[in-house]
Amino acid sequence: MSRYEVAVARYFEAWNAGDEAARAKAVAAAWTEDGSYTDPLAQVSGHQGLAAVIAGAQQQFPGFEFRLSGAVDGHHDTARFSWELVSVVDGSAPVAGSDVITLAEDGRIRSVLGFLDRLPSCIAL
């Protein structure tokens, strides 16, 4: 597994962590202390901000999990990948996007720039 794939796997572990303690541990493993996340709906930094955004997404979409869609592509300290938010009940995926991450020397994420490619009509940008 490449360092990019490892970082993305940790990223999804954080987004799919089921409770507050597991989420905090997964966020710390995936992001640097001052790591950031920016997409059209959120802009946060630091472990607490990251955990709060993840918890909000989980509350908005209970019973869904983030999954990699396609391959991870990376060079230097940057990687890109696509994902879907998938229902564990019926496999539907109402939300999809693409992210670009920048890695720190230790392999953790320094920053995420997220793009939302598919959204349900109930979510306005």
XYZ file of C-alpha atoms in Angstrom:
125
model
C 0.000 0.000 0.000
C 1.409 3.411 -0.921
C 1.672 6.225 1.626
C -1.183 7.939 -0.225
C -3.419 4.893 0.098
C -2.540 4.581 3.794
C -3.445 8.251 4.383
C -6.740 7.876 2.515
C -7.594 4.691 4.438
C -7.050 6.593 7.713
C -9.170 9.448 6.343
C -12.103 7.081 5.752
C -11.607 5.492 9.179
C -12.133 8.944 10.684
C -15.210 9.717 8.556
C -16.749 6.345 9.438
C -15.834 6.192 13.148
C -19.043 5.370 14.999
C -18.675 7.105 18.348
C -17.011 10.186 19.789
C -13.993 8.403 21.311
C -13.290 6.361 18.174
C -13.743 9.482 16.025
C -11.276 11.503 18.140
C -8.689 8.707 17.946
C -9.166 8.287 14.176
C -8.970 12.047 13.523
C -5.703 12.239 15.482
C -4.298 9.322 13.485
C -5.354 10.821 10.137
C -4.645 14.569 10.526
C -1.871 16.711 11.952
C -2.845 18.766 15.018
C -3.393 21.845 12.853
C -4.849 19.889 9.920
C -7.656 21.472 7.941
C -10.697 20.496 5.900
C -12.399 22.748 3.356
C -15.330 21.973 1.070
C -18.284 24.072 -0.177
C -20.181 23.416 3.086
C -17.438 23.541 5.725
C -14.095 25.065 6.602
C -12.446 23.858 9.815
C -9.049 23.184 11.314
C -7.735 21.315 14.317
C -8.844 17.962 15.653
C -11.938 19.286 17.456
C -13.201 21.121 14.374
C -12.577 18.100 12.169
C -14.361 15.752 14.566
C -17.318 18.146 14.746
C -17.700 18.282 10.948
C -17.551 14.496 10.752
C -20.118 14.116 13.543
C -22.403 16.572 11.728
C -22.206 14.584 8.493
C -22.968 11.370 10.379
C -25.995 12.984 12.036
C -27.274 14.243 8.699
C -26.795 10.836 7.041
C -27.334 8.098 9.655
C -26.777 4.600 8.305
C -24.351 5.788 5.613
C -20.613 5.322 5.258
C -17.949 6.975 3.167
C -16.301 4.694 0.609
C -13.479 5.138 -1.847
C -14.651 5.297 -5.458
C -11.786 4.421 -7.777
C -8.052 4.599 -7.240
C -5.938 6.966 -5.165
C -3.541 9.016 -7.292
C -0.596 10.793 -5.697
C 2.732 12.485 -6.188
C 5.112 14.394 -3.928
C 3.037 15.318 -0.861
C -0.345 15.468 -2.645
C -3.013 12.881 -3.441
C -6.458 12.927 -5.010
C -9.323 10.471 -4.848
C -13.080 10.203 -5.282
C -15.602 8.915 -2.787
C -19.286 8.181 -2.287
C -21.534 8.317 0.764
C -23.262 4.924 0.626
C -26.303 3.591 2.485
C -25.426 0.402 4.346
C -29.069 -0.686 3.939
C -29.720 -0.352 0.213
C -26.405 0.690 -1.372
C -27.717 4.015 -2.639
C -25.145 6.814 -2.833
C -26.831 10.238 -2.833
C -23.593 12.138 -2.181
C -20.296 11.860 -4.036
C -17.190 13.968 -4.266
C -13.502 14.262 -4.937
C -10.838 15.343 -2.482
C -7.262 16.547 -2.749
C -5.092 16.023 0.320
C -1.691 17.356 1.285
C 0.432 15.162 3.527
C 2.864 16.104 6.263
C 6.261 14.419 6.657
C 4.772 11.866 9.078
C 2.156 10.774 6.520
C -0.775 12.422 8.247
C -3.025 14.845 6.413
C -2.122 18.513 6.588
C -5.061 19.741 4.486
C -8.083 18.524 2.540
C -9.749 20.393 -0.300
C -13.084 18.739 -0.995
C -15.350 19.045 -4.019
C -18.950 17.851 -3.976
C -19.847 16.198 -7.262
C -23.327 14.934 -6.366
C -25.713 16.177 -3.671
C -29.375 15.530 -2.875
C -31.622 18.484 -3.645
C -32.265 19.048 0.076
C -28.663 20.294 0.521
C -27.982 23.724 -0.921
C -24.504 24.998 -1.604
